[in-house]
């Protein structure tokens, strides 16, 4: 990896810049100090450099609630300082080892994975931070008809409650399933997310449309983001998507499925697969022409997506299983659900 010293940072990165560091407003000569040679060469993508027995200790820079008051649940954007010692690529995940031990057997809590929500340069463009988009997992007890704090999610609550300076034991970076095929800068991306499944796409979109990277300079395709959430207060990073729509109207496209506020064509709730279905002709054409499709978010999204794609394929006289096999073989099909 080529390492060049960063001189100054983009003003656009200042929104999430760590408060302890100055927010420079001069533009970098080139944001290329974390690039492979050539920039799309994935042969040295870092994988599992830090493991459970030898974890990395990062430090929380900031933690911020990023959803409105009427959102279903709480989602936080958490920036972690890794001092440049824990590099990653867009689309990878970090493991987090929450402190403390399990009640059932006294053993340390297990690692939880979180998709990295920033580009490799981090929100502050230093290449020394990474961001996570974490939904606080709470347990709704039907008997109490209330949340039961004894059963709340261990790691998401640890992260969403962390303050600046909190130490975070981490593993990874993990996964190569969600990387972008940057050697083909004409590639269309179809990015489908539910909730925090938006995280890897934030890294993609910053890399393609916000930063001054070689990947951004080369990119000539269209990146199309579909985000499904429950209500408009639960939308994530909308201001950033609006800025990218403005700066790259020909290369970025955005569609929301807001289940409790929009109706699908059959009069039911608008889930993300319903929104994708509205554009199924275009999507099938794009996929036939080599587009890559990504799915990230709750596991529960996939059956609905698959049913929808299957019915469209059948309508088009395609053998769905063969069609899907073809996409997988050509590495155009990327799934990371949890
Ligand atoms: P846990 O403590 O593991 O609990 C899990 C659930 O069980 C919680 O809802 C909890 O309330 C409930 N529970 C606890 N005790 C009981 C009980 N006694 N009875 C019934 N229920 C109980 N998450 C994100 O928010 N953002 C991401 O970007 C993200 N990326 C991921 C990427 C990958 C590849 C994977 C695999 C997962 C990802 N996740 C992400 C999910 C994440 O790893 C965790 O699973 C999630 O945060 C919940 O972990 P937790 O420790 O908070 O909950």
mmCIF file of C-alpha atoms and ligand atoms in Angstrom:
data_model
loop_
_atom_site.group_PDB
_atom_site.id
_atom_site.type_symbol
_atom_site.label_atom_id
_atom_site.label_comp_id
_atom_site.label_asym_id
_atom_site.label_seq_id
_atom_site.Cartn_x
_atom_site.Cartn_y
_atom_site.Cartn_z
ATOM 1 C CA UNK A 1 0.000 0.000 0.000
ATOM 2 C CA UNK A 2 1.230 3.427 -0.953
ATOM 3 C CA UNK A 3 1.553 5.773 2.003
ATOM 4 C CA UNK A 4 1.635 9.500 1.414
ATOM 5 C CA UNK A 5 1.242 12.042 4.175
ATOM 6 C CA UNK A 6 -2.136 13.758 4.294
ATOM 7 C CA UNK A 7 -1.773 17.519 4.383
ATOM 8 C CA UNK A 8 -5.299 18.709 4.920
ATOM 9 C CA UNK A 9 -8.827 17.447 4.895
ATOM 10 C CA UNK A 10 -11.998 17.994 2.916
ATOM 11 C CA UNK A 11 -14.470 20.429 4.397
ATOM 12 C CA UNK A 12 -17.178 17.881 3.698
ATOM 13 C CA UNK A 13 -15.613 15.496 6.165
ATOM 14 C CA UNK A 14 -15.960 18.023 8.955
ATOM 15 C CA UNK A 15 -19.522 16.957 9.798
ATOM 16 C CA UNK A 16 -18.237 13.861 11.559
ATOM 17 C CA UNK A 17 -14.742 15.098 12.322
ATOM 18 C CA UNK A 18 -13.547 14.158 15.793
ATOM 19 C CA UNK A 19 -13.929 17.159 18.043
ATOM 20 C CA UNK A 20 -10.373 16.842 19.361
ATOM 21 C CA UNK A 21 -8.878 17.344 15.900
ATOM 22 C CA UNK A 22 -8.913 20.525 13.863
ATOM 23 C CA UNK A 23 -11.319 20.608 10.898
ATOM 24 C CA UNK A 24 -9.274 21.833 7.958
ATOM 25 C CA UNK A 25 -11.058 23.386 5.040
ATOM 26 C CA UNK A 26 -8.400 23.213 2.324
ATOM 27 C CA UNK A 27 -8.789 20.346 -0.123
ATOM 28 C CA UNK A 28 -6.220 17.573 -0.254
ATOM 29 C CA UNK A 29 -4.009 17.405 -3.318
ATOM 30 C CA UNK A 30 -5.140 13.804 -3.692
ATOM 31 C CA UNK A 31 -6.765 11.395 -1.291
ATOM 32 C CA UNK A 32 -4.708 8.465 -2.336
ATOM 33 C CA UNK A 33 -2.497 7.574 0.591
ATOM 34 C CA UNK A 34 -4.315 4.296 1.311
ATOM 35 C CA UNK A 35 -4.535 2.946 -2.211
ATOM 36 C CA UNK A 36 -3.256 -0.327 -3.595
ATOM 37 C CA UNK A 37 -1.134 -0.234 -6.720
ATOM 38 C CA UNK A 38 -3.102 -0.138 -9.008
ATOM 39 C CA UNK A 39 -5.909 1.135 -6.799
ATOM 40 C CA UNK A 40 -8.312 -1.708 -7.710
ATOM 41 C CA UNK A 41 -5.873 -4.547 -6.981
ATOM 42 C CA UNK A 42 -7.521 -6.658 -4.277
ATOM 43 C CA UNK A 43 -4.697 -9.131 -3.797
ATOM 44 C CA UNK A 44 -3.613 -7.509 -0.530
ATOM 45 C CA UNK A 45 -6.931 -6.611 1.049
ATOM 46 C CA UNK A 46 -6.325 -6.970 4.801
ATOM 47 C CA UNK A 47 -8.240 -9.849 6.380
ATOM 48 C CA UNK A 48 -8.323 -10.966 10.020
ATOM 49 C CA UNK A 49 -5.171 -9.179 11.060
ATOM 50 C CA UNK A 50 -6.511 -8.976 14.587
ATOM 51 C CA UNK A 51 -8.002 -12.078 16.178
ATOM 52 C CA UNK A 52 -9.803 -12.924 19.398
ATOM 53 C CA UNK A 53 -6.563 -13.847 21.168
ATOM 54 C CA UNK A 54 -4.724 -10.814 19.828
ATOM 55 C CA UNK A 55 -7.392 -8.117 19.446
ATOM 56 C CA UNK A 56 -6.817 -4.510 18.506
ATOM 57 C CA UNK A 57 -7.803 -1.861 21.041
ATOM 58 C CA UNK A 58 -9.483 1.117 19.413
ATOM 59 C CA UNK A 59 -10.821 4.217 21.121
ATOM 60 C CA UNK A 60 -14.215 5.766 20.587
ATOM 61 C CA UNK A 61 -13.913 9.272 19.177
ATOM 62 C CA UNK A 62 -17.617 10.035 19.186
ATOM 63 C CA UNK A 63 -21.014 8.413 19.402
ATOM 64 C CA UNK A 64 -24.108 10.088 18.051
ATOM 65 C CA UNK A 65 -27.778 9.135 17.689
ATOM 66 C CA UNK A 66 -28.608 9.597 14.013
ATOM 67 C CA UNK A 67 -32.344 8.925 13.863
ATOM 68 C CA UNK A 68 -35.273 11.207 14.633
ATOM 69 C CA UNK A 69 -37.470 11.026 17.730
ATOM 70 C CA UNK A 70 -40.152 8.840 16.119
ATOM 71 C CA UNK A 71 -37.741 6.243 14.740
ATOM 72 C CA UNK A 72 -38.410 2.652 15.666
ATOM 73 C CA UNK A 73 -35.463 1.972 17.943
ATOM 74 C CA UNK A 74 -32.197 3.837 18.209
ATOM 75 C CA UNK A 75 -29.355 3.849 15.695
ATOM 76 C CA UNK A 76 -25.994 5.454 16.444
ATOM 77 C CA UNK A 77 -23.011 6.494 14.369
ATOM 78 C CA UNK A 78 -19.848 5.613 16.241
ATOM 79 C CA UNK A 79 -16.396 6.751 15.164
ATOM 80 C CA UNK A 80 -13.455 4.691 16.392
ATOM 81 C CA UNK A 81 -9.833 5.810 16.359
ATOM 82 C CA UNK A 82 -7.407 3.111 15.181
ATOM 83 C CA UNK A 83 -4.399 5.389 14.751
ATOM 84 C CA UNK A 84 -3.884 4.035 11.246
ATOM 85 C CA UNK A 85 -2.968 0.581 12.573
ATOM 86 C CA UNK A 86 -6.168 -1.228 11.570
ATOM 87 C CA UNK A 87 -6.718 -0.580 7.849
ATOM 88 C CA UNK A 88 -9.740 -1.940 6.000
ATOM 89 C CA UNK A 89 -11.498 -1.651 2.664
ATOM 90 C CA UNK A 90 -14.990 -0.427 1.923
ATOM 91 C CA UNK A 91 -17.467 -3.279 2.454
ATOM 92 C CA UNK A 92 -15.521 -5.022 5.224
ATOM 93 C CA UNK A 93 -16.601 -5.489 8.832
ATOM 94 C CA UNK A 94 -14.963 -5.132 12.195
ATOM 95 C CA UNK A 95 -15.526 -7.535 15.073
ATOM 96 C CA UNK A 96 -16.219 -6.002 18.476
ATOM 97 C CA UNK A 97 -15.575 -7.876 21.709
ATOM 98 C CA UNK A 98 -17.877 -6.347 24.318
ATOM 99 C CA UNK A 99 -16.394 -6.159 27.810
ATOM 100 C CA UNK A 100 -17.559 -8.504 30.530
ATOM 101 C CA UNK A 101 -18.543 -12.116 30.786
ATOM 102 C CA UNK A 102 -21.606 -14.133 29.906
ATOM 103 C CA UNK A 103 -23.995 -14.884 32.698
ATOM 104 C CA UNK A 104 -24.618 -18.487 31.600
ATOM 105 C CA UNK A 105 -21.008 -19.732 31.831
ATOM 106 C CA UNK A 106 -18.811 -16.836 32.986
ATOM 107 C CA UNK A 107 -16.852 -16.888 29.697
ATOM 108 C CA UNK A 108 -16.078 -13.634 27.880
ATOM 109 C CA UNK A 109 -18.831 -12.330 25.594
ATOM 110 C CA UNK A 110 -18.414 -13.457 22.012
ATOM 111 C CA UNK A 111 -17.383 -11.206 19.131
ATOM 112 C CA UNK A 112 -20.118 -9.354 17.218
ATOM 113 C CA UNK A 113 -19.536 -8.187 13.664
ATOM 114 C CA UNK A 114 -20.359 -4.687 12.424
ATOM 115 C CA UNK A 115 -20.111 -3.496 8.821
ATOM 116 C CA UNK A 116 -17.775 -0.539 8.569
ATOM 117 C CA UNK A 117 -19.775 2.536 7.605
ATOM 118 C CA UNK A 118 -16.924 4.762 6.470
ATOM 119 C CA UNK A 119 -14.487 4.574 3.601
ATOM 120 C CA UNK A 120 -10.949 3.406 4.342
ATOM 121 C CA UNK A 121 -10.029 7.045 4.951
ATOM 122 C CA UNK A 122 -12.560 7.408 7.775
ATOM 123 C CA UNK A 123 -14.983 10.282 8.123
ATOM 124 C CA UNK A 124 -12.146 12.667 8.937
ATOM 125 C CA UNK A 125 -10.027 11.563 5.943
ATOM 126 C CA UNK A 126 -7.026 10.788 8.135
ATOM 127 C CA UNK A 127 -7.069 7.047 7.439
ATOM 128 C CA UNK A 128 -6.930 6.661 11.214
ATOM 129 C CA UNK A 129 -10.593 6.158 12.059
ATOM 130 C CA UNK A 130 -13.482 3.932 11.069
ATOM 131 C CA UNK A 131 -17.181 4.350 11.699
ATOM 132 C CA UNK A 132 -19.944 1.958 12.647
ATOM 133 C CA UNK A 133 -23.699 2.314 12.265
ATOM 134 C CA UNK A 134 -25.204 0.407 15.171
ATOM 135 C CA UNK A 135 -28.798 -0.283 16.090
ATOM 136 C CA UNK A 136 -29.372 -0.712 19.786
ATOM 137 C CA UNK A 137 -30.873 -4.173 20.291
ATOM 138 C CA UNK A 138 -33.535 -4.088 22.971
ATOM 139 C CA UNK A 139 -35.771 -6.884 24.154
ATOM 140 C CA UNK A 140 -39.489 -6.257 24.208
ATOM 141 C CA UNK A 141 -41.048 -8.509 26.805
ATOM 142 C CA UNK A 142 -44.613 -9.442 25.838
ATOM 143 C CA UNK A 143 -45.482 -10.396 29.416
ATOM 144 C CA UNK A 144 -44.226 -7.130 30.909
ATOM 145 C CA UNK A 145 -45.490 -5.263 27.825
ATOM 146 C CA UNK A 146 -42.275 -3.271 28.185
ATOM 147 C CA UNK A 147 -38.603 -3.483 27.443
ATOM 148 C CA UNK A 148 -36.724 -5.871 29.699
ATOM 149 C CA UNK A 149 -33.315 -4.308 30.395
ATOM 150 C CA UNK A 150 -31.976 -7.651 31.637
ATOM 151 C CA UNK A 151 -32.275 -8.997 28.088
ATOM 152 C CA UNK A 152 -30.945 -6.071 26.093
ATOM 153 C CA UNK A 153 -28.301 -6.691 23.426
ATOM 154 C CA UNK A 154 -24.825 -6.743 24.991
ATOM 155 C CA UNK A 155 -22.600 -5.344 22.284
ATOM 156 C CA UNK A 156 -24.926 -2.874 20.554
ATOM 157 C CA UNK A 157 -25.773 -1.293 23.913
ATOM 158 C CA UNK A 158 -22.102 -1.159 24.848
ATOM 159 C CA UNK A 159 -21.343 0.681 21.588
ATOM 160 C CA UNK A 160 -24.370 2.966 21.680
ATOM 161 C CA UNK A 161 -23.574 3.928 25.287
ATOM 162 C CA UNK A 162 -19.872 4.443 24.710
ATOM 163 C CA UNK A 163 -18.427 7.903 25.189
ATOM 164 C CA UNK A 164 -15.272 9.461 23.764
ATOM 165 C CA UNK A 165 -12.216 7.563 24.992
ATOM 166 C CA UNK A 166 -14.026 4.265 25.579
ATOM 167 C CA UNK A 167 -11.685 1.430 24.683
ATOM 168 C CA UNK A 168 -13.049 -1.115 22.202
ATOM 169 C CA UNK A 169 -11.442 -4.516 21.677
ATOM 170 C CA UNK A 170 -11.735 -5.418 18.030
ATOM 171 C CA UNK A 171 -11.030 -8.168 15.520
ATOM 172 C CA UNK A 172 -10.826 -8.268 11.749
ATOM 173 C CA UNK A 173 -11.159 -6.710 9.303
ATOM 174 C CA UNK A 174 -13.553 -9.399 8.122
ATOM 175 C CA UNK A 175 -15.059 -10.380 4.815
ATOM 176 C CA UNK A 176 -14.473 -9.829 1.125
ATOM 177 C CA UNK A 177 -18.016 -10.524 -0.049
ATOM 178 C CA UNK A 178 -19.040 -6.888 -0.189
ATOM 179 C CA UNK A 179 -16.039 -5.391 -1.964
ATOM 180 C CA UNK A 180 -16.541 -3.307 -5.104
ATOM 181 C CA UNK A 181 -15.048 -4.546 -8.401
ATOM 182 C CA UNK A 182 -13.194 -1.315 -9.008
ATOM 183 C CA UNK A 183 -11.159 -2.601 -11.936
ATOM 184 C CA UNK A 184 -14.327 -2.083 -13.998
ATOM 185 C CA UNK A 185 -15.176 1.592 -13.433
ATOM 186 C CA UNK A 186 -18.286 1.355 -15.647
ATOM 187 C CA UNK A 187 -19.922 -1.138 -13.286
ATOM 188 C CA UNK A 188 -23.437 -0.290 -12.149
ATOM 189 C CA UNK A 189 -24.070 -0.970 -8.462
ATOM 190 C CA UNK A 190 -27.492 -1.825 -7.067
ATOM 191 C CA UNK A 191 -27.284 -1.525 -3.298
ATOM 192 C CA UNK A 192 -30.224 -2.824 -1.297
ATOM 193 C CA UNK A 193 -30.361 -2.180 2.446
ATOM 194 C CA UNK A 194 -32.669 -2.511 5.367
ATOM 195 C CA UNK A 195 -31.800 -0.321 8.354
ATOM 196 C CA UNK A 196 -28.157 -0.563 9.413
ATOM 197 C CA UNK A 197 -27.536 -2.577 6.240
ATOM 198 C CA UNK A 198 -26.814 0.868 4.827
ATOM 199 C CA UNK A 199 -23.384 0.799 6.528
ATOM 200 C CA UNK A 200 -21.205 -0.674 3.758
ATOM 201 C CA UNK A 201 -22.908 1.484 1.116
ATOM 202 C CA UNK A 202 -21.980 4.628 3.023
ATOM 203 C CA UNK A 203 -18.367 3.546 2.542
ATOM 204 C CA UNK A 204 -19.010 2.912 -1.170
ATOM 205 C CA UNK A 205 -20.758 6.225 -1.726
ATOM 206 C CA UNK A 206 -18.125 8.248 0.079
ATOM 207 C CA UNK A 207 -15.470 6.509 -1.998
ATOM 208 C CA UNK A 208 -17.281 7.020 -5.301
ATOM 209 C CA UNK A 209 -18.821 10.456 -4.867
ATOM 210 C CA UNK A 210 -17.390 12.345 -1.902
ATOM 211 C CA UNK A 211 -13.657 11.713 -1.859
ATOM 212 C CA UNK A 212 -10.980 12.634 -4.342
ATOM 213 C CA UNK A 213 -9.791 9.041 -4.828
ATOM 214 C CA UNK A 214 -8.602 7.351 -8.020
ATOM 215 C CA UNK A 215 -11.738 5.178 -7.753
ATOM 216 C CA UNK A 216 -13.938 8.283 -7.743
ATOM 217 C CA UNK A 217 -12.107 9.831 -10.675
ATOM 218 C CA UNK A 218 -12.476 6.669 -12.730
ATOM 219 C CA UNK A 219 -16.096 5.846 -11.880
ATOM 220 C CA UNK A 220 -18.469 6.111 -14.855
ATOM 221 C CA UNK A 221 -21.273 3.754 -13.812
ATOM 222 C CA UNK A 222 -24.439 4.296 -11.828
ATOM 223 C CA UNK A 223 -24.742 3.448 -8.145
ATOM 224 C CA UNK A 224 -28.372 2.963 -7.107
ATOM 225 C CA UNK A 225 -29.245 2.840 -3.435
ATOM 226 C CA UNK A 226 -32.458 1.297 -2.093
ATOM 227 C CA UNK A 227 -33.024 1.786 1.624
ATOM 228 C CA UNK A 228 -35.906 0.275 3.554
ATOM 229 C CA UNK A 229 -36.862 1.625 6.992
ATOM 230 C CA UNK A 230 -40.045 1.769 9.076
ATOM 231 C CA UNK A 231 -40.696 5.511 9.075
ATOM 232 C CA UNK A 232 -39.043 8.688 7.874
ATOM 233 C CA UNK A 233 -37.482 9.386 11.265
ATOM 234 C CA UNK A 234 -35.601 6.105 10.846
ATOM 235 C CA UNK A 235 -33.938 7.144 7.564
ATOM 236 C CA UNK A 236 -30.166 7.007 7.816
ATOM 237 C CA UNK A 237 -27.646 9.556 6.441
ATOM 238 C CA UNK A 238 -30.301 11.169 4.212
ATOM 239 C CA UNK A 239 -28.438 14.505 4.151
ATOM 240 C CA UNK A 240 -25.373 12.749 2.756
ATOM 241 C CA UNK A 241 -27.359 10.993 0.015
ATOM 242 C CA UNK A 242 -28.994 14.275 -0.958
ATOM 243 C CA UNK A 243 -25.554 15.875 -1.294
ATOM 244 C CA UNK A 244 -24.360 13.026 -3.552
ATOM 245 C CA UNK A 245 -27.526 13.278 -5.664
ATOM 246 C CA UNK A 246 -26.756 16.951 -6.144
ATOM 247 C CA UNK A 247 -23.079 16.483 -6.947
ATOM 248 C CA UNK A 248 -23.509 13.355 -9.125
ATOM 249 C CA UNK A 249 -27.035 13.350 -10.574
ATOM 250 C CA UNK A 250 -26.030 11.070 -13.456
ATOM 251 C CA UNK A 251 -24.144 8.511 -11.371
ATOM 252 C CA UNK A 252 -26.111 8.255 -8.129
ATOM 253 C CA UNK A 253 -29.706 7.223 -7.674
ATOM 254 C CA UNK A 254 -31.753 6.835 -4.494
ATOM 255 C CA UNK A 255 -35.035 5.152 -3.604
ATOM 256 C CA UNK A 256 -36.599 4.732 -0.198
ATOM 257 C CA UNK A 257 -39.112 2.152 0.976
ATOM 258 C CA UNK A 258 -40.755 3.476 4.136
ATOM 259 C CA UNK A 259 -42.934 0.619 5.262
ATOM 260 C CA UNK A 260 -45.224 2.447 7.659
ATOM 261 C CA UNK A 261 -45.723 5.502 5.484
ATOM 262 C CA UNK A 262 -45.859 4.227 1.894
ATOM 263 C CA UNK A 263 -48.068 1.700 0.133
ATOM 264 C CA UNK A 264 -46.864 -0.811 -2.407
ATOM 265 C CA UNK A 265 -48.713 -1.331 -5.671
ATOM 266 C CA UNK A 266 -50.854 -4.036 -4.028
ATOM 267 C CA UNK A 267 -52.003 -1.714 -1.253
ATOM 268 C CA UNK A 268 -49.756 -3.288 1.397
ATOM 269 C CA UNK A 269 -46.801 -1.867 3.338
ATOM 270 C CA UNK A 270 -43.889 -0.738 1.210
ATOM 271 C CA UNK A 271 -40.931 -2.992 1.966
ATOM 272 C CA UNK A 272 -37.621 -2.707 0.193
ATOM 273 C CA UNK A 273 -38.382 -5.598 -2.187
ATOM 274 C CA UNK A 274 -41.577 -3.802 -3.270
ATOM 275 C CA UNK A 275 -39.570 -0.717 -4.176
ATOM 276 C CA UNK A 276 -37.003 -2.801 -6.077
ATOM 277 C CA UNK A 277 -39.869 -4.573 -7.886
ATOM 278 C CA UNK A 278 -41.151 -1.222 -9.199
ATOM 279 C CA UNK A 279 -37.952 -1.023 -11.231
ATOM 280 C CA UNK A 280 -37.568 -4.728 -11.971
ATOM 281 C CA UNK A 281 -37.296 -4.323 -15.753
ATOM 282 C CA UNK A 282 -34.473 -1.829 -15.400
ATOM 283 C CA UNK A 283 -32.775 -3.910 -12.728
ATOM 284 C CA UNK A 284 -32.885 -7.096 -14.760
ATOM 285 C CA UNK A 285 -31.472 -5.209 -17.750
ATOM 286 C CA UNK A 286 -28.690 -3.769 -15.616
ATOM 287 C CA UNK A 287 -27.863 -7.201 -14.187
ATOM 288 C CA UNK A 288 -27.848 -8.729 -17.653
ATOM 289 C CA UNK A 289 -25.384 -6.014 -18.602
ATOM 290 C CA UNK A 290 -23.031 -6.849 -15.743
ATOM 291 C CA UNK A 291 -24.307 -4.752 -12.802
ATOM 292 C CA UNK A 292 -23.431 -5.946 -9.301
ATOM 293 C CA UNK A 293 -26.250 -6.255 -6.771
ATOM 294 C CA UNK A 294 -25.666 -6.064 -3.005
ATOM 295 C CA UNK A 295 -27.989 -6.935 -0.142
ATOM 296 C CA UNK A 296 -27.229 -5.956 3.424
ATOM 297 C CA UNK A 297 -29.300 -5.792 6.580
ATOM 298 C CA UNK A 298 -31.702 -8.067 8.369
ATOM 299 C CA UNK A 299 -31.774 -11.704 7.301
ATOM 300 C CA UNK A 300 -35.540 -11.448 7.015
ATOM 301 C CA UNK A 301 -35.226 -9.293 3.908
ATOM 302 C CA UNK A 302 -33.903 -12.093 1.695
ATOM 303 C CA UNK A 303 -36.975 -14.381 1.342
ATOM 304 C CA UNK A 304 -39.087 -11.418 0.186
ATOM 305 C CA UNK A 305 -36.354 -10.305 -2.208
ATOM 306 C CA UNK A 306 -35.886 -13.798 -3.615
ATOM 307 C CA UNK A 307 -39.650 -14.344 -4.056
ATOM 308 C CA UNK A 308 -39.951 -11.034 -5.861
ATOM 309 C CA UNK A 309 -36.974 -11.713 -8.148
ATOM 310 C CA UNK A 310 -38.255 -15.199 -8.871
ATOM 311 C CA UNK A 311 -41.716 -13.970 -9.897
ATOM 312 C CA UNK A 312 -40.177 -11.307 -12.146
ATOM 313 C CA UNK A 313 -37.830 -13.883 -13.695
ATOM 314 C CA UNK A 314 -40.737 -16.255 -14.357
ATOM 315 C CA UNK A 315 -42.729 -13.418 -15.974
ATOM 316 C CA UNK A 316 -39.767 -12.811 -18.236
ATOM 317 C CA UNK A 317 -39.598 -16.485 -19.154
ATOM 318 C CA UNK A 318 -36.296 -16.979 -17.341
ATOM 319 C CA UNK A 319 -35.268 -19.985 -15.282
ATOM 320 C CA UNK A 320 -34.733 -18.239 -11.931
ATOM 321 C CA UNK A 321 -32.298 -20.776 -10.511
ATOM 322 C CA UNK A 322 -30.155 -20.683 -13.637
ATOM 323 C CA UNK A 323 -30.318 -16.882 -13.762
ATOM 324 C CA UNK A 324 -29.209 -16.633 -10.123
ATOM 325 C CA UNK A 325 -26.493 -19.214 -10.652
ATOM 326 C CA UNK A 326 -25.182 -17.097 -13.502
ATOM 327 C CA UNK A 327 -25.071 -13.965 -11.347
ATOM 328 C CA UNK A 328 -23.265 -15.807 -8.559
ATOM 329 C CA UNK A 329 -20.776 -17.339 -10.970
ATOM 330 C CA UNK A 330 -20.002 -13.918 -12.422
ATOM 331 C CA UNK A 331 -19.587 -12.586 -8.831
ATOM 332 C CA UNK A 332 -22.373 -10.055 -9.396
ATOM 333 C CA UNK A 333 -24.407 -11.227 -6.375
ATOM 334 C CA UNK A 334 -23.304 -10.006 -2.922
ATOM 335 C CA UNK A 335 -25.180 -10.817 0.270
ATOM 336 C CA UNK A 336 -24.362 -9.917 3.853
ATOM 337 C CA UNK A 337 -27.367 -10.327 6.106
ATOM 338 C CA UNK A 338 -27.625 -10.943 9.834
HETATM 339 P P1 LIG B 1 -27.061 -9.904 21.840
HETATM 340 O O1 LIG B 1 -26.650 -9.708 23.250
HETATM 341 O O2 LIG B 1 -26.261 -10.800 20.997
HETATM 342 O O3 LIG B 1 -28.584 -10.332 21.807
HETATM 343 C C1 LIG B 1 -29.211 -10.635 20.571
HETATM 344 C C2 LIG B 1 -30.716 -10.355 20.712
HETATM 345 O O4 LIG B 1 -31.263 -11.233 21.664
HETATM 346 C C3 LIG B 1 -31.025 -8.946 21.198
HETATM 347 O O5 LIG B 1 -32.106 -8.429 20.447
HETATM 348 C C4 LIG B 1 -31.405 -9.132 22.648
HETATM 349 O O6 LIG B 1 -32.299 -8.121 23.090
HETATM 350 C C5 LIG B 1 -32.037 -10.491 22.624
HETATM 351 N N1 LIG B 1 -31.949 -11.221 23.925
HETATM 352 C C6 LIG B 1 -31.005 -11.138 24.865
HETATM 353 N N2 LIG B 1 -31.274 -11.964 25.911
HETATM 354 C C7 LIG B 1 -32.426 -12.602 25.610
HETATM 355 C C8 LIG B 1 -33.227 -13.570 26.257
HETATM 356 N N3 LIG B 1 -32.892 -14.088 27.446
HETATM 357 N N4 LIG B 1 -34.347 -13.982 25.630
HETATM 358 C C9 LIG B 1 -34.693 -13.497 24.406
HETATM 359 N N5 LIG B 1 -33.964 -12.574 23.750
HETATM 360 C C10 LIG B 1 -32.857 -12.125 24.341
HETATM 361 N N6 LIG B 1 -25.568 -4.716 13.547
HETATM 362 C C11 LIG B 1 -25.665 -3.363 13.444
HETATM 363 O O7 LIG B 1 -26.339 -2.725 14.267
HETATM 364 N N7 LIG B 1 -24.975 -2.689 12.477
HETATM 365 C C12 LIG B 1 -24.209 -3.317 11.546
HETATM 366 O O8 LIG B 1 -23.611 -2.670 10.678
HETATM 367 C C13 LIG B 1 -24.107 -4.744 11.639
HETATM 368 N N8 LIG B 1 -23.340 -5.414 10.754
HETATM 369 C C14 LIG B 1 -23.265 -6.778 10.827
HETATM 370 C C15 LIG B 1 -22.485 -7.446 9.889
HETATM 371 C C16 LIG B 1 -22.396 -8.833 9.929
HETATM 372 C C17 LIG B 1 -21.563 -9.547 8.900
HETATM 373 C C18 LIG B 1 -23.093 -9.540 10.937
HETATM 374 C C19 LIG B 1 -23.015 -11.041 11.007
HETATM 375 C C20 LIG B 1 -23.849 -8.877 11.874
HETATM 376 C C21 LIG B 1 -23.960 -7.484 11.850
HETATM 377 N N9 LIG B 1 -24.713 -6.774 12.787
HETATM 378 C C22 LIG B 1 -24.809 -5.406 12.691
HETATM 379 C C23 LIG B 1 -25.391 -7.453 13.908
HETATM 380 C C24 LIG B 1 -24.470 -7.441 15.152
HETATM 381 O O9 LIG B 1 -23.341 -8.276 14.913
HETATM 382 C C25 LIG B 1 -25.136 -7.953 16.428
HETATM 383 O O10 LIG B 1 -25.726 -9.206 16.155
HETATM 384 C C26 LIG B 1 -26.224 -7.032 16.960
HETATM 385 O O11 LIG B 1 -25.681 -5.745 17.265
HETATM 386 C C27 LIG B 1 -26.830 -7.592 18.263
HETATM 387 O O12 LIG B 1 -25.807 -7.860 19.152
HETATM 388 P P2 LIG B 1 -25.945 -7.550 20.713
HETATM 389 O O13 LIG B 1 -24.712 -8.012 21.382
HETATM 390 O O14 LIG B 1 -26.372 -6.146 20.943
HETATM 391 O O15 LIG B 1 -27.176 -8.464 21.112
#
